[in-house]
Amino acid sequence: LTDDGLIVATDGGDNGIEYTSDRDCVVSAVPLRMTSAGHKFIDALRNEEVWPRVQALAKQSGMSSLASLQTMAFAMLQAWIASKAGLS
């Protein structure tokens, strides 16, 4: 999520994993907040017409990366807004 710019997290150093003196493993990367892009992505997925179309297209095309889902969701939401506004 951090790599795709959807959240901001603390810098966890070595892949977000640290070891204590007792050799216990501790996750050190902590999500702090959702970014503007993260909020837009969630808003797109909340749309009852967009999310099923994103799921169907992802399944049909075999694309399931977060970046591809985000691109599909934004494009479909823009098309949905244009259709509702009479712009298409």
Short mmCIF file of N, CA, C and O in Angstrom, two decimals:
data_model
loop_
_atom_site.label_atom_id
_atom_site.label_comp_id
_atom_site.label_asym_id
_atom_site.label_seq_id
_atom_site.Cartn_x
_atom_site.Cartn_y
_atom_site.Cartn_z
N LEU A 1 0.82 -1.19 0.00
CA LEU A 1 0.00 0.00 0.00
C LEU A 1 0.86 1.25 0.00
O LEU A 1 0.53 2.23 -0.65
N THR A 2 1.97 1.20 0.75
CA THR A 2 2.88 2.34 0.76
C THR A 2 3.53 2.50 -0.60
O THR A 2 3.63 3.61 -1.13
N ASP A 3 3.97 1.40 -1.19
CA ASP A 3 4.62 1.45 -2.50
C ASP A 3 3.71 2.03 -3.58
O ASP A 3 4.18 2.70 -4.49
N ASP A 4 2.42 1.77 -3.47
CA ASP A 4 1.47 2.28 -4.46
C ASP A 4 0.93 3.66 -4.09
O ASP A 4 0.05 4.18 -4.76
N GLY A 5 1.44 4.24 -3.01
CA GLY A 5 1.05 5.59 -2.63
C GLY A 5 -0.32 5.71 -2.01
O GLY A 5 -0.90 6.79 -1.98
N LEU A 6 -0.87 4.59 -1.50
CA LEU A 6 -2.20 4.63 -0.91
C LEU A 6 -2.19 4.93 0.59
O LEU A 6 -3.19 5.41 1.13
N ILE A 7 -1.06 4.65 1.24
CA ILE A 7 -0.92 4.98 2.66
C ILE A 7 0.47 5.56 2.90
O ILE A 7 1.38 5.39 2.09
N VAL A 8 0.60 6.22 4.03
CA VAL A 8 1.90 6.67 4.52
C VAL A 8 2.18 5.85 5.77
O VAL A 8 1.30 5.69 6.62
N ALA A 9 3.37 5.30 5.86
CA ALA A 9 3.72 4.47 7.02
C ALA A 9 5.08 4.89 7.54
O ALA A 9 5.86 5.54 6.84
N THR A 10 5.36 4.51 8.79
CA THR A 10 6.68 4.78 9.34
C THR A 10 7.70 3.96 8.57
O THR A 10 7.38 2.90 8.03
N ASP A 11 8.90 4.44 8.52
CA ASP A 11 9.98 3.71 7.86
C ASP A 11 10.42 2.59 8.76
O ASP A 11 11.00 2.81 9.82
N GLY A 12 10.13 1.38 8.35
CA GLY A 12 10.45 0.22 9.18
C GLY A 12 11.86 -0.27 9.04
O GLY A 12 12.20 -1.33 9.55
N GLY A 13 12.70 0.47 8.36
CA GLY A 13 14.08 0.02 8.23
C GLY A 13 14.21 -1.18 7.32
O GLY A 13 13.82 -1.15 6.17
N ASP A 14 14.68 -2.28 7.84
CA ASP A 14 14.96 -3.48 7.07
C ASP A 14 13.67 -4.22 6.72
O ASP A 14 13.28 -5.17 7.38
N ASN A 15 12.98 -3.76 5.70
CA ASN A 15 11.72 -4.36 5.24
C ASN A 15 10.64 -4.36 6.31
O ASN A 15 9.73 -5.18 6.29
N GLY A 16 10.73 -3.43 7.29
CA GLY A 16 9.72 -3.34 8.31
C GLY A 16 9.82 -4.38 9.40
O GLY A 16 8.92 -4.55 10.20
N ILE A 17 10.92 -5.11 9.43
CA ILE A 17 11.09 -6.17 10.43
C ILE A 17 12.35 -5.88 11.25
O ILE A 17 13.40 -5.58 10.70
N GLU A 18 12.20 -5.94 12.54
CA GLU A 18 13.34 -5.76 13.44
C GLU A 18 13.38 -6.94 14.40
O GLU A 18 12.37 -7.61 14.62
N TYR A 19 14.53 -7.16 14.98
CA TYR A 19 14.69 -8.24 15.95
C TYR A 19 15.11 -7.66 17.28
O TYR A 19 15.98 -6.79 17.35
N THR A 20 14.49 -8.12 18.34
CA THR A 20 14.84 -7.67 19.68
C THR A 20 16.09 -8.40 20.15
O THR A 20 16.57 -9.32 19.48
N SER A 21 16.59 -7.99 21.32
CA SER A 21 17.78 -8.66 21.86
C SER A 21 17.50 -10.12 22.20
O SER A 21 18.42 -10.94 22.25
N ASP A 22 16.22 -10.45 22.40
CA ASP A 22 15.84 -11.84 22.65
C ASP A 22 15.60 -12.61 21.36
O ASP A 22 15.11 -13.73 21.38
N ARG A 23 15.87 -11.97 20.23
CA ARG A 23 15.72 -12.54 18.89
C ARG A 23 14.26 -12.73 18.50
O ARG A 23 13.92 -13.56 17.67
N ASP A 24 13.38 -11.95 19.15
CA ASP A 24 11.98 -11.95 18.74
C ASP A 24 11.83 -11.04 17.53
O ASP A 24 12.51 -10.02 17.41
N CYS A 25 10.93 -11.41 16.67
CA CYS A 25 10.68 -10.62 15.46
C CYS A 25 9.58 -9.60 15.75
O CYS A 25 8.54 -9.94 16.30
N VAL A 26 9.82 -8.35 15.37
CA VAL A 26 8.86 -7.27 15.60
C VAL A 26 8.64 -6.53 14.29
O VAL A 26 9.59 -6.18 13.60
N VAL A 27 7.37 -6.30 13.95
CA VAL A 27 7.05 -5.51 12.77
C VAL A 27 7.19 -4.05 13.16
O VAL A 27 6.58 -3.58 14.13
N SER A 28 8.02 -3.32 12.42
CA SER A 28 8.29 -1.94 12.81
C SER A 28 7.71 -0.91 11.85
O SER A 28 7.75 0.27 12.14
N ALA A 29 7.20 -1.32 10.72
CA ALA A 29 6.55 -0.38 9.81
C ALA A 29 5.09 -0.28 10.23
O ALA A 29 4.38 -1.27 10.26
N VAL A 30 4.67 0.93 10.56
CA VAL A 30 3.32 1.13 11.07
C VAL A 30 2.57 2.10 10.15
O VAL A 30 3.07 3.19 9.88
N PRO A 31 1.39 1.70 9.66
CA PRO A 31 0.61 2.63 8.84
C PRO A 31 0.21 3.85 9.67
O PRO A 31 -0.23 3.72 10.81
N LEU A 32 0.38 5.03 9.09
CA LEU A 32 0.04 6.26 9.80
C LEU A 32 -1.26 6.87 9.31
O LEU A 32 -2.09 7.29 10.10
N ARG A 33 -1.41 6.94 7.98
CA ARG A 33 -2.61 7.55 7.44
C ARG A 33 -2.79 7.13 5.98
O ARG A 33 -1.86 6.68 5.32
N MET A 34 -4.02 7.29 5.52
CA MET A 34 -4.31 7.03 4.11
C MET A 34 -4.03 8.33 3.33
O MET A 34 -4.31 9.42 3.82
N THR A 35 -3.48 8.20 2.16
CA THR A 35 -3.19 9.36 1.32
C THR A 35 -4.44 9.77 0.55
O THR A 35 -5.46 9.07 0.56
N SER A 36 -4.33 10.86 -0.15
CA SER A 36 -5.42 11.32 -1.01
C SER A 36 -5.75 10.26 -2.06
O SER A 36 -6.91 9.96 -2.32
N ALA A 37 -4.72 9.66 -2.64
CA ALA A 37 -4.94 8.60 -3.63
C ALA A 37 -5.62 7.39 -2.99
O ALA A 37 -6.47 6.75 -3.62
N GLY A 38 -5.28 7.09 -1.75
CA GLY A 38 -5.92 5.98 -1.05
C GLY A 38 -7.40 6.24 -0.83
O GLY A 38 -8.24 5.36 -1.02
N HIS A 39 -7.73 7.48 -0.45
CA HIS A 39 -9.14 7.84 -0.27
C HIS A 39 -9.91 7.76 -1.59
O HIS A 39 -11.04 7.28 -1.64
N LYS A 40 -9.29 8.22 -2.67
CA LYS A 40 -9.94 8.16 -3.99
C LYS A 40 -10.18 6.72 -4.40
O LYS A 40 -11.22 6.39 -4.98
N PHE A 41 -9.20 5.85 -4.13
CA PHE A 41 -9.33 4.43 -4.48
C PHE A 41 -10.49 3.80 -3.72
O PHE A 41 -11.34 3.12 -4.30
N ILE A 42 -10.57 4.05 -2.41
CA ILE A 42 -11.65 3.51 -1.60
C ILE A 42 -13.00 4.06 -2.07
O ILE A 42 -13.98 3.32 -2.17
N ASP A 43 -13.05 5.35 -2.39
CA ASP A 43 -14.30 5.94 -2.89
C ASP A 43 -14.75 5.27 -4.18
O ASP A 43 -15.93 5.01 -4.38
N ALA A 44 -13.79 4.98 -5.06
CA ALA A 44 -14.14 4.31 -6.32
C ALA A 44 -14.69 2.92 -6.05
O ALA A 44 -15.66 2.49 -6.68
N LEU A 45 -14.11 2.21 -5.10
CA LEU A 45 -14.55 0.85 -4.81
C LEU A 45 -15.89 0.81 -4.07
O LEU A 45 -16.59 -0.19 -4.12
N ARG A 46 -16.24 1.89 -3.41
CA ARG A 46 -17.51 1.95 -2.70
C ARG A 46 -18.70 2.08 -3.65
O ARG A 46 -19.83 1.78 -3.28
N ASN A 47 -18.45 2.53 -4.85
CA ASN A 47 -19.52 2.71 -5.82
C ASN A 47 -20.06 1.34 -6.22
O ASN A 47 -19.32 0.47 -6.68
N GLU A 48 -21.35 1.15 -6.04
CA GLU A 48 -21.97 -0.16 -6.26
C GLU A 48 -21.94 -0.61 -7.72
O GLU A 48 -22.09 -1.80 -8.00
N GLU A 49 -21.77 0.31 -8.64
CA GLU A 49 -21.68 -0.07 -10.05
C GLU A 49 -20.24 -0.32 -10.49
O GLU A 49 -19.98 -1.13 -11.36
N VAL A 50 -19.31 0.38 -9.87
CA VAL A 50 -17.91 0.29 -10.28
C VAL A 50 -17.24 -0.98 -9.76
O VAL A 50 -16.59 -1.70 -10.53
N TRP A 51 -17.36 -1.31 -8.47
CA TRP A 51 -16.64 -2.44 -7.90
C TRP A 51 -16.93 -3.76 -8.60
O TRP A 51 -15.98 -4.49 -8.93
N PRO A 52 -18.19 -4.12 -8.87
CA PRO A 52 -18.42 -5.39 -9.58
C PRO A 52 -17.78 -5.41 -10.97
O PRO A 52 -17.29 -6.44 -11.41
N ARG A 53 -17.77 -4.25 -11.64
CA ARG A 53 -17.14 -4.19 -12.96
C ARG A 53 -15.62 -4.34 -12.87
O ARG A 53 -15.01 -4.99 -13.71
N VAL A 54 -15.03 -3.75 -11.83
CA VAL A 54 -13.58 -3.91 -11.61
C VAL A 54 -13.26 -5.37 -11.35
O VAL A 54 -12.32 -5.93 -11.92
N GLN A 55 -14.05 -6.02 -10.50
CA GLN A 55 -13.82 -7.43 -10.19
C GLN A 55 -13.93 -8.29 -11.45
O GLN A 55 -13.09 -9.17 -11.68
N ALA A 56 -14.96 -8.06 -12.25
CA ALA A 56 -15.16 -8.85 -13.46
C ALA A 56 -14.02 -8.65 -14.45
O ALA A 56 -13.50 -9.61 -15.03
N LEU A 57 -13.61 -7.39 -14.65
CA LEU A 57 -12.52 -7.10 -15.58
C LEU A 57 -11.20 -7.69 -15.10
O LEU A 57 -10.43 -8.24 -15.88
N ALA A 58 -10.95 -7.61 -13.78
CA ALA A 58 -9.71 -8.18 -13.23
C ALA A 58 -9.69 -9.69 -13.43
O ALA A 58 -8.66 -10.26 -13.80
N LYS A 59 -10.82 -10.33 -13.20
CA LYS A 59 -10.89 -11.78 -13.37
C LYS A 59 -10.72 -12.17 -14.83
O LYS A 59 -9.98 -13.10 -15.16
N GLN A 60 -11.38 -11.43 -15.72
CA GLN A 60 -11.31 -11.72 -17.15
C GLN A 60 -9.90 -11.49 -17.70
O GLN A 60 -9.41 -12.27 -18.51
N SER A 61 -9.25 -10.42 -17.26
CA SER A 61 -7.94 -10.07 -17.81
C SER A 61 -6.79 -10.74 -17.06
O SER A 61 -5.66 -10.76 -17.56
N GLY A 62 -7.05 -11.24 -15.86
CA GLY A 62 -5.99 -11.85 -15.06
C GLY A 62 -5.12 -10.83 -14.36
O GLY A 62 -4.11 -11.18 -13.77
N MET A 63 -5.52 -9.56 -14.41
CA MET A 63 -4.76 -8.52 -13.73
C MET A 63 -5.28 -8.37 -12.30
O MET A 63 -6.47 -8.13 -12.11
N SER A 64 -4.41 -8.54 -11.33
CA SER A 64 -4.87 -8.45 -9.95
C SER A 64 -3.94 -7.62 -9.07
O SER A 64 -4.13 -7.58 -7.86
N SER A 65 -2.96 -6.96 -9.67
CA SER A 65 -2.08 -6.13 -8.84
C SER A 65 -2.87 -4.93 -8.34
O SER A 65 -3.86 -4.50 -8.96
N LEU A 66 -2.44 -4.40 -7.24
CA LEU A 66 -3.11 -3.23 -6.67
C LEU A 66 -3.10 -2.06 -7.65
O LEU A 66 -4.09 -1.36 -7.81
N ALA A 67 -1.99 -1.87 -8.33
CA ALA A 67 -1.88 -0.78 -9.30
C ALA A 67 -2.87 -0.94 -10.45
O ALA A 67 -3.52 0.03 -10.86
N SER A 68 -3.05 -2.15 -10.95
CA SER A 68 -3.99 -2.35 -12.05
C SER A 68 -5.43 -2.21 -11.57
O SER A 68 -6.26 -1.63 -12.28
N LEU A 69 -5.74 -2.68 -10.36
CA LEU A 69 -7.08 -2.50 -9.81
C LEU A 69 -7.38 -1.01 -9.61
O LEU A 69 -8.48 -0.54 -9.89
N GLN A 70 -6.38 -0.28 -9.16
CA GLN A 70 -6.54 1.16 -8.94
C GLN A 70 -6.80 1.87 -10.27
O GLN A 70 -7.72 2.69 -10.37
N THR A 71 -6.05 1.54 -11.29
CA THR A 71 -6.24 2.15 -12.61
C THR A 71 -7.63 1.84 -13.16
O THR A 71 -8.32 2.73 -13.67
N MET A 72 -8.05 0.58 -13.06
CA MET A 72 -9.38 0.20 -13.54
C MET A 72 -10.48 0.93 -12.77
O MET A 72 -11.43 1.44 -13.37
N ALA A 73 -10.35 0.98 -11.46
CA ALA A 73 -11.37 1.61 -10.62
C ALA A 73 -11.51 3.09 -10.95
O ALA A 73 -12.62 3.60 -11.09
N PHE A 74 -10.38 3.79 -11.09
CA PHE A 74 -10.43 5.22 -11.41
C PHE A 74 -11.06 5.45 -12.78
O PHE A 74 -11.89 6.34 -12.95
N ALA A 75 -10.68 4.65 -13.77
CA ALA A 75 -11.23 4.81 -15.12
C ALA A 75 -12.74 4.54 -15.14
O ALA A 75 -13.51 5.28 -15.76
N MET A 76 -13.15 3.50 -14.44
CA MET A 76 -14.58 3.17 -14.42
C MET A 76 -15.39 4.20 -13.63
O MET A 76 -16.51 4.53 -14.01
N LEU A 77 -14.81 4.75 -12.57
CA LEU A 77 -15.50 5.78 -11.81
C LEU A 77 -15.64 7.05 -12.64
O LEU A 77 -16.71 7.67 -12.65
N GLN A 78 -14.60 7.41 -13.37
CA GLN A 78 -14.69 8.59 -14.23
C GLN A 78 -15.76 8.41 -15.30
O GLN A 78 -16.53 9.32 -15.59
N ALA A 79 -15.82 7.22 -15.89
CA ALA A 79 -16.84 6.94 -16.89
C ALA A 79 -18.23 6.98 -16.29
O ALA A 79 -19.18 7.52 -16.88
N TRP A 80 -18.38 6.46 -15.06
CA TRP A 80 -19.67 6.47 -14.38
C TRP A 80 -20.11 7.90 -14.09
O TRP A 80 -21.25 8.27 -14.32
N ILE A 81 -19.19 8.72 -13.59
CA ILE A 81 -19.50 10.13 -13.31
C ILE A 81 -19.89 10.86 -14.59
O ILE A 81 -20.87 11.61 -14.61
N ALA A 82 -19.13 10.63 -15.66
CA ALA A 82 -19.46 11.27 -16.95
C ALA A 82 -20.84 10.86 -17.44
O ALA A 82 -21.60 11.70 -17.93
N SER A 83 -21.19 9.59 -17.28
CA SER A 83 -22.51 9.13 -17.73
C SER A 83 -23.62 9.75 -16.90
O SER A 83 -24.68 10.11 -17.41
N LYS A 84 -23.40 9.89 -15.59
CA LYS A 84 -24.42 10.49 -14.71
C LYS A 84 -24.56 11.99 -14.95
O LYS A 84 -25.62 12.56 -14.77
N ALA A 85 -23.46 12.62 -15.38
CA ALA A 85 -23.48 14.06 -15.64
C ALA A 85 -23.90 14.37 -17.07
O ALA A 85 -23.97 15.53 -17.45
N GLY A 86 -24.16 13.33 -17.86
CA GLY A 86 -24.58 13.52 -19.25
C GLY A 86 -23.45 13.96 -20.16
O GLY A 86 -23.67 14.60 -21.17
N LEU A 87 -22.22 13.61 -19.79
CA LEU A 87 -21.05 14.02 -20.58
C LEU A 87 -20.57 12.96 -21.56
O LEU A 87 -19.65 13.19 -22.31
N SER A 88 -21.20 11.80 -21.52
CA SER A 88 -20.73 10.74 -22.44
C SER A 88 -21.78 10.40 -23.44
O SER A 88 -22.91 10.72 -23.36
#
